[in-house]
mmCIF file of C-alpha atoms in Angstrom:
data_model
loop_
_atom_site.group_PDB
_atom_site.id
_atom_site.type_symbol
_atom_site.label_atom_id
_atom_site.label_comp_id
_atom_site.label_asym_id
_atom_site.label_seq_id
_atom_site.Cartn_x
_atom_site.Cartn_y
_atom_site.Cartn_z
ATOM 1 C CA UNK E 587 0.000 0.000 0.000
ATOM 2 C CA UNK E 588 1.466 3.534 -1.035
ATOM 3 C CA UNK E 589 1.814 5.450 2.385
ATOM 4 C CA UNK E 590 0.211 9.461 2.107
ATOM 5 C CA UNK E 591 -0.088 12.614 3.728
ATOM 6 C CA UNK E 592 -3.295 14.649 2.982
ATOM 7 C CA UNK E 593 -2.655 18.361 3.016
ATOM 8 C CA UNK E 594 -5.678 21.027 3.529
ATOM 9 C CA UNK E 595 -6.009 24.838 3.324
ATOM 10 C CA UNK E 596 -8.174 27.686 3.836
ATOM 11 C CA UNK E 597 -6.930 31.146 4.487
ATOM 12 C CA UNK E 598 -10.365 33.503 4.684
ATOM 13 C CA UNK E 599 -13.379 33.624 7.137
ATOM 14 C CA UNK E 600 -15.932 33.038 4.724
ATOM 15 C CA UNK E 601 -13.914 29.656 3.431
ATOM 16 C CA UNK E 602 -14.116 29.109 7.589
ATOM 17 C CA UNK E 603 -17.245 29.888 7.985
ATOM 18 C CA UNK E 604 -18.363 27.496 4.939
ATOM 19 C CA UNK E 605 -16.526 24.995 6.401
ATOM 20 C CA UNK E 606 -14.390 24.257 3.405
ATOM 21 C CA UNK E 607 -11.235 22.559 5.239
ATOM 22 C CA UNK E 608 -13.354 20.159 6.428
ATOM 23 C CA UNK E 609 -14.945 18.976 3.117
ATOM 24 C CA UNK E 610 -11.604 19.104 1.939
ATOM 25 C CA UNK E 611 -10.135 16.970 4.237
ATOM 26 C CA UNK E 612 -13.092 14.563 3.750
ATOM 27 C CA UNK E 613 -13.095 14.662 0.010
ATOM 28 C CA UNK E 614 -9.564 13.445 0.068
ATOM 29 C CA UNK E 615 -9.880 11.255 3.021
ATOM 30 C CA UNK E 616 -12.270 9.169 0.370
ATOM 31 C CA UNK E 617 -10.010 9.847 -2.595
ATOM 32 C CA UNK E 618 -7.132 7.959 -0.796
ATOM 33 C CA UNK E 619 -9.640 5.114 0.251
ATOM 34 C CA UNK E 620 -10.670 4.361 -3.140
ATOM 35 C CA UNK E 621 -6.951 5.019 -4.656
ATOM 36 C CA UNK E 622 -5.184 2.441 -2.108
ATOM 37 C CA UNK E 623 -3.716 5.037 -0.154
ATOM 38 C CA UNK E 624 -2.316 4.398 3.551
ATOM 39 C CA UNK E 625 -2.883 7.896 5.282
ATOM 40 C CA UNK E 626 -2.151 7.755 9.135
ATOM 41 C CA UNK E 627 -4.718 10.057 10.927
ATOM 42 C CA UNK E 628 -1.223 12.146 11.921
ATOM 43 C CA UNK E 629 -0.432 12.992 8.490
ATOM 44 C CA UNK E 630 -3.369 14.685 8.083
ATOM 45 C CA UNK E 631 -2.755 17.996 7.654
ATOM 46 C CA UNK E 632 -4.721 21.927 7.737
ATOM 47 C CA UNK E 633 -3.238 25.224 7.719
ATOM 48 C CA UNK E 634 -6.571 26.764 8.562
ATOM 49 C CA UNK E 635 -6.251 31.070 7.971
ATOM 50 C CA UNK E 636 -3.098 30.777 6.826
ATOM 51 C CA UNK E 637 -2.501 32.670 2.935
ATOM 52 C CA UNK E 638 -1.523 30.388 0.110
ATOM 53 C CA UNK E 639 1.170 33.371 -0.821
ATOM 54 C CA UNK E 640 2.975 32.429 1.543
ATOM 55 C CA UNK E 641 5.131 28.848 1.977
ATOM 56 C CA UNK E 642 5.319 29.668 5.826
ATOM 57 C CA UNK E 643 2.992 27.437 7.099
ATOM 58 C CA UNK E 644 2.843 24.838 9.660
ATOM 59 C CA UNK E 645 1.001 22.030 7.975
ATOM 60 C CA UNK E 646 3.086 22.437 4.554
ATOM 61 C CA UNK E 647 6.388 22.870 6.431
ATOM 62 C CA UNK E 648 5.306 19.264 7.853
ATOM 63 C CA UNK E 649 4.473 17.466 5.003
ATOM 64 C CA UNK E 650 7.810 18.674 3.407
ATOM 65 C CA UNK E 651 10.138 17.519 6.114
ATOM 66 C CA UNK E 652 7.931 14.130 5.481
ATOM 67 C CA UNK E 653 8.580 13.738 1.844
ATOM 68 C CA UNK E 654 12.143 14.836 2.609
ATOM 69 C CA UNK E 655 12.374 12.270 5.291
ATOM 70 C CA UNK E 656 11.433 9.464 2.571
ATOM 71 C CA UNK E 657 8.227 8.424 4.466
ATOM 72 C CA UNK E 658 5.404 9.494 2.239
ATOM 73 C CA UNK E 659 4.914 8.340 -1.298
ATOM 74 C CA UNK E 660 2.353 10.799 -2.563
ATOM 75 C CA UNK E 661 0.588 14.053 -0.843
ATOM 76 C CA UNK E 662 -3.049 14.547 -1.776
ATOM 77 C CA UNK E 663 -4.364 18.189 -1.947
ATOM 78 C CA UNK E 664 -7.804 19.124 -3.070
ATOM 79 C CA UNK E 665 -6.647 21.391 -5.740
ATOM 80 C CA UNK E 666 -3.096 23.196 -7.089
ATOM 81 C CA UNK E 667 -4.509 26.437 -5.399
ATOM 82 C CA UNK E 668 -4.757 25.162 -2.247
ATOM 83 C CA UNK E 669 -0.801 24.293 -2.242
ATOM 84 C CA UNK E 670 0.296 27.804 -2.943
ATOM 85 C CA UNK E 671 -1.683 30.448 -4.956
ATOM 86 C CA UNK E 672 1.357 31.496 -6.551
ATOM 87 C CA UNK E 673 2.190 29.250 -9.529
ATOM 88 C CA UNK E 674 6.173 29.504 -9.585
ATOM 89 C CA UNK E 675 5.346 28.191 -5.789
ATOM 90 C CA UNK E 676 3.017 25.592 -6.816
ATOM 91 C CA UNK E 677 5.724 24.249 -9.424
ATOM 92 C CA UNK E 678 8.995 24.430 -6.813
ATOM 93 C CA UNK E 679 6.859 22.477 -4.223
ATOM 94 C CA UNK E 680 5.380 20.254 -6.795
ATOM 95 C CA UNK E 681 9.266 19.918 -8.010
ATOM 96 C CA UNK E 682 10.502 19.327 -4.344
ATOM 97 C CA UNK E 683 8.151 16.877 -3.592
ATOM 98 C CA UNK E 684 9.075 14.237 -6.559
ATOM 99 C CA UNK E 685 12.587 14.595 -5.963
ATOM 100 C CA UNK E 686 11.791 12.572 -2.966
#
């Protein structure tokens, strides 16, 4: 069984408020199930307010050390946006992350 991490983000109110990191989270939860994914309940992840501008952020700072670490083999995100918002970020994280 490939072993994951499941990464979630929301950074405004009204994405709180609509409760958005949670149907993330679950959405990908199932995704994994029906994929064959492993995905220990620690390695699931939400940076919940925090700006996808920014790479600073406690959940995705995890997840890297993890792939860098060699003990994930994929990490599932609901969409590229919710990685980073900026694109060049989106590619040097995507880039990161198959390196290991």
């Amino acid at each position: 069984m490939k072993i994951a991490a499941i990464y979630s983000r929301v950074s405004s109110d009204k994405q709180r408020e609509e409760g958005t990191i949670a149907s993330q989270t679950e959405a990908l939860v199932k995704f994994a199930k029906d994929e064959g994914f492993e995905v220990p309940d620690e390695w699931i992840f939400q940076d919940d307010g925090y700006s996808g501008t920014s790479l600073v952020r406690p959940g995705l700072e995890r997840v890297r050390d993890l792939a860098a670490e060699g003990q994930i083999q994929a990490v599932l995100i609901y969409s590229p946006d919710r990685l980073s918002r900026k694109y060049a970020y989106q590619v040097l994280l995507i880039e990161e992350l198959a390196r290991h």
